[in-house]
PDB file of C-alpha atoms in Angstrom:
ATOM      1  CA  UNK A   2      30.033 -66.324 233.435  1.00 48.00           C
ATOM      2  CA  UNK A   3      26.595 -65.579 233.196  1.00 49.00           C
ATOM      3  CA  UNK A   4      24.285 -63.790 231.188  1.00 50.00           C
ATOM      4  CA  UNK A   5      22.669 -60.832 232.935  1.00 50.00           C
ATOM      5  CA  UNK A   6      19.445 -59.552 231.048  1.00 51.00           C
ATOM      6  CA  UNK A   7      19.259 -55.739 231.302  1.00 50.00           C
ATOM      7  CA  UNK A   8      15.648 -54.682 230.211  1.00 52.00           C
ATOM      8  CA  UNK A   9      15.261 -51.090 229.907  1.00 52.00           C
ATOM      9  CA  UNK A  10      12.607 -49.420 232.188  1.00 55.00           C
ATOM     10  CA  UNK A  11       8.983 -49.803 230.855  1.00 55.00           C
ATOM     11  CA  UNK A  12       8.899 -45.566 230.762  1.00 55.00           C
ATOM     12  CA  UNK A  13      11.778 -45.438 228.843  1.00 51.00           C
ATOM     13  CA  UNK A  14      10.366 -47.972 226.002  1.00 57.00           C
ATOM     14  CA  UNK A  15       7.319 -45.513 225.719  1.00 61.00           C
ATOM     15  CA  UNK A  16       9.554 -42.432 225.967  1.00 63.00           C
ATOM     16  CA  UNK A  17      11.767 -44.027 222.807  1.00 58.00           C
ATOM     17  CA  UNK A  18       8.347 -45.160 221.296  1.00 64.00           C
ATOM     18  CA  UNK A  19       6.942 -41.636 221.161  1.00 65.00           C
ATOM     19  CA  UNK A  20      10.111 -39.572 219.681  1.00 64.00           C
ATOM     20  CA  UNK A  21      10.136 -42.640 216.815  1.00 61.00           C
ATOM     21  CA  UNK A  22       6.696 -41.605 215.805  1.00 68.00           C
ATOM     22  CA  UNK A  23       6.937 -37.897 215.454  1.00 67.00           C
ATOM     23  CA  UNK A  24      10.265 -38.140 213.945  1.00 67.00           C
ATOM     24  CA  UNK A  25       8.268 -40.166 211.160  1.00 72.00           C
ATOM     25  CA  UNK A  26       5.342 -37.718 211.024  1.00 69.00           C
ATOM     26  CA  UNK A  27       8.174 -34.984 210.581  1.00 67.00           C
ATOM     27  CA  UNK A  28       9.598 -36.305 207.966  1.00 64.00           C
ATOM     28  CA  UNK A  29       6.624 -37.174 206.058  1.00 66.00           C
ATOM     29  CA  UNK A  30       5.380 -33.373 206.745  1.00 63.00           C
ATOM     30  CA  UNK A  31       8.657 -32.599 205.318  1.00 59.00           C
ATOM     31  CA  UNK A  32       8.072 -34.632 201.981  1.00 55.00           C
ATOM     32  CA  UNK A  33       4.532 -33.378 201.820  1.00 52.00           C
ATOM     33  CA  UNK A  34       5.686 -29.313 202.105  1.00 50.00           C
ATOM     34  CA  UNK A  35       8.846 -30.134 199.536  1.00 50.00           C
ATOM     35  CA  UNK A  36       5.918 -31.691 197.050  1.00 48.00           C
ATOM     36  CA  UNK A  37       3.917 -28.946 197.144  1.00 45.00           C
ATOM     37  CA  UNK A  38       6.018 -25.789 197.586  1.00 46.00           C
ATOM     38  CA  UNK A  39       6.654 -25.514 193.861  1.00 44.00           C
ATOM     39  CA  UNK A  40       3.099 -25.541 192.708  1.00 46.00           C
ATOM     40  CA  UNK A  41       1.159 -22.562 192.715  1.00 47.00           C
ATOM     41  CA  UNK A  42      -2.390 -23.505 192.064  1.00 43.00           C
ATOM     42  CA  UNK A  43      -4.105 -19.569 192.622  1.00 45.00           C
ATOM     43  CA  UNK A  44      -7.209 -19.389 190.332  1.00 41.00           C
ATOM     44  CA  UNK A  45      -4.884 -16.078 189.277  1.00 45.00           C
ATOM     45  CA  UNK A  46      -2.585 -18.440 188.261  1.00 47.00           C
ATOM     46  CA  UNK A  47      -4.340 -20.731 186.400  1.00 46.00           C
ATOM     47  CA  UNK A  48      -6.279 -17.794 184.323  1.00 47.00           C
ATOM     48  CA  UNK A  49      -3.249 -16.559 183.054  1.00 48.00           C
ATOM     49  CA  UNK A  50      -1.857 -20.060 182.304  1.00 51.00           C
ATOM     50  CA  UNK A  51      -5.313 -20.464 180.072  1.00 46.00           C
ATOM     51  CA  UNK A  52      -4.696 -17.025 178.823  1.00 48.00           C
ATOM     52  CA  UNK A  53      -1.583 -17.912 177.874  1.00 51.00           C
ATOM     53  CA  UNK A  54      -2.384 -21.356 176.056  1.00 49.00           C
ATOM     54  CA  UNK A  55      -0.358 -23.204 178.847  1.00 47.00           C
ATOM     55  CA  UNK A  56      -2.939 -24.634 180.494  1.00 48.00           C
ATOM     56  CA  UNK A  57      -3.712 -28.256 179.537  1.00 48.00           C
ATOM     57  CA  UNK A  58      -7.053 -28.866 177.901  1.00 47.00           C
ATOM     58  CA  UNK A  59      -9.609 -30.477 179.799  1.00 44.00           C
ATOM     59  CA  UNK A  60      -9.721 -33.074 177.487  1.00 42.00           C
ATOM     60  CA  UNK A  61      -5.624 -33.801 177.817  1.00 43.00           C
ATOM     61  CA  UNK A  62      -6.119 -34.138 181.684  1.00 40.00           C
ATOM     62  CA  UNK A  63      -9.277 -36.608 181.290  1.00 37.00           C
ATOM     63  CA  UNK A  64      -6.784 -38.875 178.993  1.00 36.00           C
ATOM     64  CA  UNK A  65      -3.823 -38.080 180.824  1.00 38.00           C
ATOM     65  CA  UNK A  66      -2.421 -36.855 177.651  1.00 42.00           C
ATOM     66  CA  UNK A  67       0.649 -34.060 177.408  1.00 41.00           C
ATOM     67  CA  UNK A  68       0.791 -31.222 175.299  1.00 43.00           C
ATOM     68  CA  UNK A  69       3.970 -31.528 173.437  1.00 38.00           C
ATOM     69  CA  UNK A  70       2.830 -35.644 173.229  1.00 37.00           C
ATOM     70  CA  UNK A  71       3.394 -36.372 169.404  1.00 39.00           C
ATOM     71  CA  UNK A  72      -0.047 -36.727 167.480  1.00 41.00           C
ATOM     72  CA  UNK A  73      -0.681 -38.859 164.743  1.00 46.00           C
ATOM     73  CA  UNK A  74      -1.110 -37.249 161.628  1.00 54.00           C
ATOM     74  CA  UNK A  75      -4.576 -36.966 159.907  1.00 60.00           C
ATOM     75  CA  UNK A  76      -5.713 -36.412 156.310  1.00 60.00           C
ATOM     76  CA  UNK A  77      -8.207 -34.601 154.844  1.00 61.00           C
ATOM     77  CA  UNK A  78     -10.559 -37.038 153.901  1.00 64.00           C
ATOM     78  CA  UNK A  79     -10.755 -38.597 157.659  1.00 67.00           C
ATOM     79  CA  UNK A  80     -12.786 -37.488 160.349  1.00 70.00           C
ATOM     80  CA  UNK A  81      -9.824 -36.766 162.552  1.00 76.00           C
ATOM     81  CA  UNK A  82      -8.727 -33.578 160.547  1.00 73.00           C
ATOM     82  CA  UNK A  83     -12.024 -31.877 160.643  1.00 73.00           C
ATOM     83  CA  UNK A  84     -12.756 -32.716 164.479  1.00 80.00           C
ATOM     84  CA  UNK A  85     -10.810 -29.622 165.707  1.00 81.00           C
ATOM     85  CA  UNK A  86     -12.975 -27.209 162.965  1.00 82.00           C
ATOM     86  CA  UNK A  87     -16.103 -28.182 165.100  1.00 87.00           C
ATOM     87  CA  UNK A  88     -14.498 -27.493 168.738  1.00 85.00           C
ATOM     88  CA  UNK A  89     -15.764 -24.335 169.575  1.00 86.00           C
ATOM     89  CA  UNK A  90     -17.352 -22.297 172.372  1.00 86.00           C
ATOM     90  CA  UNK A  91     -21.035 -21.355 171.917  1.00 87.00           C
ATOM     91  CA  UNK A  92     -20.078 -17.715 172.751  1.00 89.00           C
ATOM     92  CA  UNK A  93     -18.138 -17.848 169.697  1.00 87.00           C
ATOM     93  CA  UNK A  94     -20.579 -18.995 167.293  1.00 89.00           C
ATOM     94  CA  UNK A  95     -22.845 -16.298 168.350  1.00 90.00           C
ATOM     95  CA  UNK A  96     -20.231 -13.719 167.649  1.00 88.00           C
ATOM     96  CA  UNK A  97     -19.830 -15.170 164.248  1.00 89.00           C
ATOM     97  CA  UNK A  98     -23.246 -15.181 163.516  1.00 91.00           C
ATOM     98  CA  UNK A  99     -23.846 -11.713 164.282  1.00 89.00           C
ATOM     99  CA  UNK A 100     -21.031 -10.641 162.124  1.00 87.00           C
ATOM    100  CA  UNK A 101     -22.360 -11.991 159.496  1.00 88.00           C
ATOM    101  CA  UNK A 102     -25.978 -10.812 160.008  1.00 87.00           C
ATOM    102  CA  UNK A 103     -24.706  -7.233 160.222  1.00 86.00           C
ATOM    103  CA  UNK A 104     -21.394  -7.280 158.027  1.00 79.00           C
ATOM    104  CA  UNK A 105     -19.857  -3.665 158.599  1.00 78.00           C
ATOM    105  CA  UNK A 106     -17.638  -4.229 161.146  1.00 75.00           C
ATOM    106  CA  UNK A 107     -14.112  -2.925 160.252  1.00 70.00           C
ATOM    107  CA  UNK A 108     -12.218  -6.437 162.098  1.00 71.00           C
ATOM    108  CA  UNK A 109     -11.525  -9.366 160.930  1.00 72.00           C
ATOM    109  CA  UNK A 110     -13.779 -12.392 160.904  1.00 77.00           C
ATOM    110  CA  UNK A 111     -12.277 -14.837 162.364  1.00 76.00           C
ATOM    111  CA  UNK A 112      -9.746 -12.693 165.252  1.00 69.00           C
ATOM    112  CA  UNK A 113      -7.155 -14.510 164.427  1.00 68.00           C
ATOM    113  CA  UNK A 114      -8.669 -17.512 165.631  1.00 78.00           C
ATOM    114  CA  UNK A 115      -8.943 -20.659 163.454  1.00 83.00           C
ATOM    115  CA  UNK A 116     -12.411 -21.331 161.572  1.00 88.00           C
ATOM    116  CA  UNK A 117     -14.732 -23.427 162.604  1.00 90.00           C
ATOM    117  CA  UNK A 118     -17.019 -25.659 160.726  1.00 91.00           C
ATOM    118  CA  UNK A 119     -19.199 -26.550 163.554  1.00 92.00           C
ATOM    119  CA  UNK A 120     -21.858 -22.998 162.516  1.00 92.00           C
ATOM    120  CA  UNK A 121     -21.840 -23.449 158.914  1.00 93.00           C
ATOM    121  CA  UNK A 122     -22.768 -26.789 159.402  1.00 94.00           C
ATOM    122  CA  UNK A 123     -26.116 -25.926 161.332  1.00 94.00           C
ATOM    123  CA  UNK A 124     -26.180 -23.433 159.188  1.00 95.00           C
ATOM    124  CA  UNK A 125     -26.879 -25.483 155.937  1.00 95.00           C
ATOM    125  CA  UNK A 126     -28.691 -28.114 157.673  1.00 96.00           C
ATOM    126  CA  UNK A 127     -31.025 -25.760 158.629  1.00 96.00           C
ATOM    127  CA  UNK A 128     -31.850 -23.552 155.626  1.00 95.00           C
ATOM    128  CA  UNK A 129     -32.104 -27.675 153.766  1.00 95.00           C
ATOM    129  CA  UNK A 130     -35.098 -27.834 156.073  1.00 95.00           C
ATOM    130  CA  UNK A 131     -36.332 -24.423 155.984  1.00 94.00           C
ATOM    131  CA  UNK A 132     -36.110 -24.927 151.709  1.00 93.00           C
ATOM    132  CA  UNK A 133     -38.063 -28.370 152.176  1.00 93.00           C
ATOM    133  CA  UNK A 134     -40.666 -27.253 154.733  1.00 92.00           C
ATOM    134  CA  UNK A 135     -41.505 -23.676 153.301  1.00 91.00           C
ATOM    135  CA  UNK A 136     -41.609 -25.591 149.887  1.00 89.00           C
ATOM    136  CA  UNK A 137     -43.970 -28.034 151.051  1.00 88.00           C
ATOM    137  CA  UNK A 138     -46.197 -25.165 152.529  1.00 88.00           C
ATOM    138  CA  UNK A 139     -46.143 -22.801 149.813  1.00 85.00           C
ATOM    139  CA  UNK A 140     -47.300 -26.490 147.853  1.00 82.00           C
ATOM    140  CA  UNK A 141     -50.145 -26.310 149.996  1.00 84.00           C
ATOM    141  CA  UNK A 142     -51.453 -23.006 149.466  1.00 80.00           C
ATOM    142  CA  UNK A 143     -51.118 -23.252 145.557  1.00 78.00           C
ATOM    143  CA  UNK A 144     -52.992 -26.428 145.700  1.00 73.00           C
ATOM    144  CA  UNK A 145     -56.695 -25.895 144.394  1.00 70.00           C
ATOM    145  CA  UNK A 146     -57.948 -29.009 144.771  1.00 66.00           C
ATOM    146  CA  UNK A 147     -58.644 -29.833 140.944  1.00 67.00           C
ATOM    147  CA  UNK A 148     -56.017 -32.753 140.665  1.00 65.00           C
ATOM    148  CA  UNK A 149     -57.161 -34.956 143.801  1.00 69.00           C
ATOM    149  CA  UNK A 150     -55.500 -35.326 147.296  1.00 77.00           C
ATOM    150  CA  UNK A 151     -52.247 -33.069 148.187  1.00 78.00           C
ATOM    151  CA  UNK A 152     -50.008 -35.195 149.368  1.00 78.00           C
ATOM    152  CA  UNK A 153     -46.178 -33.793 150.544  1.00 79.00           C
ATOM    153  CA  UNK A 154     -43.076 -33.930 148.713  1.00 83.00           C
ATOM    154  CA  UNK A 155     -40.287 -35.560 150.326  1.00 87.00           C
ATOM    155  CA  UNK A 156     -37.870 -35.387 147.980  1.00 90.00           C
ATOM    156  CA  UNK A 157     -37.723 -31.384 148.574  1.00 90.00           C
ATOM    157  CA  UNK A 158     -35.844 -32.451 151.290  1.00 92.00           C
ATOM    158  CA  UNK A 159     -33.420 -34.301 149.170  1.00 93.00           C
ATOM    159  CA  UNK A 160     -33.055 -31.533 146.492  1.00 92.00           C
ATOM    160  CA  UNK A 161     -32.898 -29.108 149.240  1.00 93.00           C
ATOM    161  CA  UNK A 162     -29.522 -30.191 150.880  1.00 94.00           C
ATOM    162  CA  UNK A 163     -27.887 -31.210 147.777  1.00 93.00           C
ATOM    163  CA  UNK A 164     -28.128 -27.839 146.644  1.00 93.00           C
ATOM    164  CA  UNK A 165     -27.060 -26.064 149.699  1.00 94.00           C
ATOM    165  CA  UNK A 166     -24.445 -28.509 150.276  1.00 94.00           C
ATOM    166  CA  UNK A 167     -23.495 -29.061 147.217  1.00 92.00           C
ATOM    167  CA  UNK A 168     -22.973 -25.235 146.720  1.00 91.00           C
ATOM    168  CA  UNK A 169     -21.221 -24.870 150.365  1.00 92.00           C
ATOM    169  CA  UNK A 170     -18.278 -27.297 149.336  1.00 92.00           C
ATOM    170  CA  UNK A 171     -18.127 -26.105 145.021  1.00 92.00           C
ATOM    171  CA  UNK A 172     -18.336 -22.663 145.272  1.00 91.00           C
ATOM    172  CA  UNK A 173     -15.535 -22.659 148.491  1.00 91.00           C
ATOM    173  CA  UNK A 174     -13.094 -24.859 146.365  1.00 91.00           C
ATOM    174  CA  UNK A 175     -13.383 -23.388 143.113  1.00 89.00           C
ATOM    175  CA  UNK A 176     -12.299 -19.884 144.595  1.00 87.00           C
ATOM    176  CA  UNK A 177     -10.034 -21.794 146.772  1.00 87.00           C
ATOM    177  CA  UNK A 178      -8.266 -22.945 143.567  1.00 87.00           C
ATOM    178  CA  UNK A 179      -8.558 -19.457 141.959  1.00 82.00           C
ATOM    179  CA  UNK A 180      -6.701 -17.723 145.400  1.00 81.00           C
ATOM    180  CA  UNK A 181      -4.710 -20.643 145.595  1.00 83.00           C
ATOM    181  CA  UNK A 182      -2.802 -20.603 142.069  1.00 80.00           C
ATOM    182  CA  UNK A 183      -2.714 -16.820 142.839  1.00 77.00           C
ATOM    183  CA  UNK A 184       0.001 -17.234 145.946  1.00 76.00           C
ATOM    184  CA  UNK A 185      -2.831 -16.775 148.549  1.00 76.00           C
ATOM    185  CA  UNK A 186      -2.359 -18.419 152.251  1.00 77.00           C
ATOM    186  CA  UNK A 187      -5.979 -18.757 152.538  1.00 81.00           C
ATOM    187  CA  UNK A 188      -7.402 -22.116 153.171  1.00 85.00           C
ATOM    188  CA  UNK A 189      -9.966 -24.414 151.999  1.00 88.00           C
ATOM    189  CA  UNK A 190     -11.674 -24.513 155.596  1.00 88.00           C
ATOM    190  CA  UNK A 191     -11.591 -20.852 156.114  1.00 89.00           C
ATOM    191  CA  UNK A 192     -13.077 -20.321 152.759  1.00 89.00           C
ATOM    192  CA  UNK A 193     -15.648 -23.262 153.634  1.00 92.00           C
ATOM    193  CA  UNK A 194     -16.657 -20.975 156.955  1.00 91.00           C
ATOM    194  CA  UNK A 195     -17.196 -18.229 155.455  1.00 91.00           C
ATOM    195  CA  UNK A 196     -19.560 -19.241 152.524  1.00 92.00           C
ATOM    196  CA  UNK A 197     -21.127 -21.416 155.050  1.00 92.00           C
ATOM    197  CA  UNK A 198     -21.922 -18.205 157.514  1.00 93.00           C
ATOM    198  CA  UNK A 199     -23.075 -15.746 154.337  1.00 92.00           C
ATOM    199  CA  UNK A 200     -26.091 -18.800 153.723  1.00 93.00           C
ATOM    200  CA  UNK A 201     -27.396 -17.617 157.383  1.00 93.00           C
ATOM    201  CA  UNK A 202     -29.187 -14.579 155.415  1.00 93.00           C
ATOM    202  CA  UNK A 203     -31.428 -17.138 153.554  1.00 93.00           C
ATOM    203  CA  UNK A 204     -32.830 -18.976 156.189  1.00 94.00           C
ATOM    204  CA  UNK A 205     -35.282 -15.701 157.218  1.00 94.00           C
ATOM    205  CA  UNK A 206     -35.696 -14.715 153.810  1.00 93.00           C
ATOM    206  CA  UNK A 207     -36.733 -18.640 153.195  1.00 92.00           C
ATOM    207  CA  UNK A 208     -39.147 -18.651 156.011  1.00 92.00           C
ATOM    208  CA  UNK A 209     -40.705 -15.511 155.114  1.00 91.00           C
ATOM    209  CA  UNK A 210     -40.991 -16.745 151.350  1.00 88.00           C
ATOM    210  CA  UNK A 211     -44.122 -18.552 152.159  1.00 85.00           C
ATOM    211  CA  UNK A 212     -45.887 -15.681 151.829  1.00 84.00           C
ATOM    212  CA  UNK A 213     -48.400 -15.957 148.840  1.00 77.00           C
ATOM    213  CA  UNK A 214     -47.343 -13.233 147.012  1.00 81.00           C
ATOM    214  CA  UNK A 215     -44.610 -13.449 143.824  1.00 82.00           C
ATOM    215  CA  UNK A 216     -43.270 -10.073 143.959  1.00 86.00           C
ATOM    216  CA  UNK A 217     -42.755 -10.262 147.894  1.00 88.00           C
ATOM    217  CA  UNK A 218     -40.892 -13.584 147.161  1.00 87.00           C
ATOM    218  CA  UNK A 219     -38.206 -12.090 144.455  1.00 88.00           C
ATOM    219  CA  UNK A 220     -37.665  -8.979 146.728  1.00 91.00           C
ATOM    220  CA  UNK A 221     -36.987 -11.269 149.519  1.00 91.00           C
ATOM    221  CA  UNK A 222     -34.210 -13.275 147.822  1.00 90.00           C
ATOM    222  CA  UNK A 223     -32.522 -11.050 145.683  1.00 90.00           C
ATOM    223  CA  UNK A 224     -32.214  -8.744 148.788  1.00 92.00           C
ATOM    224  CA  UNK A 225     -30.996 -11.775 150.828  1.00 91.00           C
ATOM    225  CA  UNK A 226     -28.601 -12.494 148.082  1.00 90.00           C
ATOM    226  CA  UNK A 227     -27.445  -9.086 147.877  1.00 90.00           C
ATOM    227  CA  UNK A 228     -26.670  -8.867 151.475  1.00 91.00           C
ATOM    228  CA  UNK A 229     -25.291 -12.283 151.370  1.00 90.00           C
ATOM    229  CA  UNK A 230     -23.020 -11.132 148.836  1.00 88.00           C
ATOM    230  CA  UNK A 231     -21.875  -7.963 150.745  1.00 88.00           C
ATOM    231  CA  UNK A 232     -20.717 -10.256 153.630  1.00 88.00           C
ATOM    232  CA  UNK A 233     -18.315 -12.553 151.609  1.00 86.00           C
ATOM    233  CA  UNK A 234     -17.057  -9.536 149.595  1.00 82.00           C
ATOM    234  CA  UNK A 235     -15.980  -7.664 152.525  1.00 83.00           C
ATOM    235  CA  UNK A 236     -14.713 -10.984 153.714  1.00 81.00           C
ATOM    236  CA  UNK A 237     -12.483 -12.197 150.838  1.00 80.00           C
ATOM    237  CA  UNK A 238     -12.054  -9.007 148.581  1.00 77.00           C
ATOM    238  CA  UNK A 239      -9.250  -8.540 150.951  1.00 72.00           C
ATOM    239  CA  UNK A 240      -7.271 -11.786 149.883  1.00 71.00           C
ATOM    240  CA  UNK A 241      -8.163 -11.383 146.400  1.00 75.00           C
ATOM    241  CA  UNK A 242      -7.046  -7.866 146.263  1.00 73.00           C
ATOM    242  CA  UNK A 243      -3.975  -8.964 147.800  1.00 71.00           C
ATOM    243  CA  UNK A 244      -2.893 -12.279 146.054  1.00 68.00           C
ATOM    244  CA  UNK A 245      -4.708 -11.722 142.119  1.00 71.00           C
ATOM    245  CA  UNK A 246      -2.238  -8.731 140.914  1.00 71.00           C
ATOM    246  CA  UNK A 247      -4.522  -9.043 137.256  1.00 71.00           C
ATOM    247  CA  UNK A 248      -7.516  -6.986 138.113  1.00 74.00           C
ATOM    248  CA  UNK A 249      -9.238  -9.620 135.374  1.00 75.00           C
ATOM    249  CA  UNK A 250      -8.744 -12.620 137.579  1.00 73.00           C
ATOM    250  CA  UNK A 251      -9.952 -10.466 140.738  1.00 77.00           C
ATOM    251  CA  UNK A 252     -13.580  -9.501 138.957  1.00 80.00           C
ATOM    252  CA  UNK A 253     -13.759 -13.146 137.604  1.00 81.00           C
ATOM    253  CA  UNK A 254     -13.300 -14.166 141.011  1.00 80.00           C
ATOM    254  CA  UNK A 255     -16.022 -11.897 142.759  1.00 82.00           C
ATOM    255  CA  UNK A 256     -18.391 -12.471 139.559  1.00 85.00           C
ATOM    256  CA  UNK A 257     -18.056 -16.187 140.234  1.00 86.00           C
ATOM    257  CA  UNK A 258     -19.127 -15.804 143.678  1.00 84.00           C
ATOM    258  CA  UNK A 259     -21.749 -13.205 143.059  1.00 86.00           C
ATOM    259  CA  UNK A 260     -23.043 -15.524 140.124  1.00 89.00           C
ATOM    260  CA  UNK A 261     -23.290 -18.542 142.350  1.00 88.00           C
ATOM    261  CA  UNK A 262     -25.158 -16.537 145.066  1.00 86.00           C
ATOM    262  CA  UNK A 263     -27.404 -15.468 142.163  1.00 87.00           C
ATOM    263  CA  UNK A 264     -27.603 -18.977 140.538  1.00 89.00           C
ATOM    264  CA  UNK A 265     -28.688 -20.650 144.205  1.00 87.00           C
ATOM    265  CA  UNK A 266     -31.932 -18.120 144.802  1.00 86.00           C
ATOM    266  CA  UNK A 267     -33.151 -18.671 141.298  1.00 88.00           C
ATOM    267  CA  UNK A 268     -32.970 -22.021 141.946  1.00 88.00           C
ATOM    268  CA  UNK A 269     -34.504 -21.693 145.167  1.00 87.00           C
ATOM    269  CA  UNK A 270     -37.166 -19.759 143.627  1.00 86.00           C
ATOM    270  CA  UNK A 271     -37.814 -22.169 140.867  1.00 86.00           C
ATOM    271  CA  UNK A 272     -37.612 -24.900 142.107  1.00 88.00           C
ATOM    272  CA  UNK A 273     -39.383 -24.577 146.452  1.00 87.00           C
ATOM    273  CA  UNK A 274     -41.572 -21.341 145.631  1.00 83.00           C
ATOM    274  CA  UNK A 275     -43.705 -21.800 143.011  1.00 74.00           C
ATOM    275  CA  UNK A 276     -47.242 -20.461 142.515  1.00 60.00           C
ATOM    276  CA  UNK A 277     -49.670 -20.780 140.099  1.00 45.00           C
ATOM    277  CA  UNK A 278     -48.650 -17.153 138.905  1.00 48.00           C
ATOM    278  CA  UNK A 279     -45.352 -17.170 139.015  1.00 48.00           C
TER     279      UNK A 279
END
């Protein structure tokens, strides 16, 4: 018996070809509109996710990294624990720094946001410079001339942000230790801000100090001590209030903060802004 080859009309092979290849591009339509119908990407959307705190950070979708991806923990003394203290918005730090310029606003500080360290960092960098430059300057003016060539004093530098420093990281933990044995929640960092944002005062008041004139120099920084003072008062009086029930312990606390303030401008004065009268 033989074979008898049927082929199927050319028409029909294009016909069959044609229905092949939408039914593909339907179903991949299909896949496409089942991938995407759960995803609402509105820029309404997304603002209240970032209101919210459910959007990812941009820095979590650069490395692909998930929220609720365990971290590894960090200690105090690394780098790694301090790095979120210095991630903060501009707008922020500006709000901060007015605050503390003009410090009788009934609201809290921070707003229940977590301190940063990234503004009391500039903070004391800068009035370390301001100390060393205005120092060297008001060296300059004094100098008569009698004892050869001025010549600058780099080391001002040196004794400028050891003091400032020195006093931003002391002064916080010592009260920090006071509030702490107390039963106060406050912490080390947020005390750190907030000593490091009541120095902000001094860096005006340490510019303007180069004027030649004693009297205009003490009025200067025992008013931008005072007002310093005022800021971290209103600040903290709160906690110690709260947490010191002896009202001993509370003035001891405020007197060591007022008598560090104190103890830094005299220093300051001392030390940077000395004339040949005083």
């Amino acid at each position: 018996m033989e074979d008898i080859d049927i082929d199927p009309p050319e028409e029909v092979s294009q016909s069959f070809a044609i229905n092949v290849q939408k039914l593909m591009a339907a179903q991949e339509q299909t896949k496409t509109t089942d991938s995407l119908q759960f995803q609402d990407l509105s820029y309404e959307k997304r603002a209240l996710d970032i209101e919210a705190g459910t959007e990812p950070s941009e820095r979590a979708q650069l490395l692909g990294e998930t929220e609720t991806s365990p971290k590894s923990a960090a200690y105090f003394w690394s780098v790694t624990y301090y790095q979120p203290f210095f991630d903060i918005d501009t707008r922020d730090v500006k709000a901060r720094v007015l605050k503390a310029l003009w410090p009788f606003k009934e609201e809290s500080f921070f707003l229940e946001q977590q301190p940063d360290l990234y503004g009391p960092f500039w903070i004391c960098t800068t009035l370390s410079l301001a100390l060393a430059m205005t120092g060297n300057l008001i060296s300059w003016l004094s100098f008569n001339g009698q004892n050869g060539q001025w010549a600058s004093e780099f080391e001002k530098l040196l004794v400028a942000a050891s003091l400032v420093y020195g006093c931003a990281v002391i002064v916080p933990l010592v009260l920090w230790f006071i509030l702490k044995q107390s039963g106060s929640s406050m912490g080390f960092v947020e005390i750190v801000s907030l000593y490091g944002y009541s120095l902000l005062i001094f860096i005006p008041a340490t510019i303007l100090c180069s004027i030649p004139i004693a009297w205009v120099d003490w009025m200067l920084l025992f008013g931008a001590g005072a007002w310093s003072i005022l800021f971290l008062t209103r600040s903290i009086w709160i906690e110690i209030q709260t947490h010191v029930t002896l009202p001993k312990h509370r003035y001891i606390a405020a007197g060591f903060v007022c008598a560090t303030h104190f103890a830094l401008l005299l220093l300051a004065k001392l030390y940077f802004f000395r004339y040949l009268g005083f």
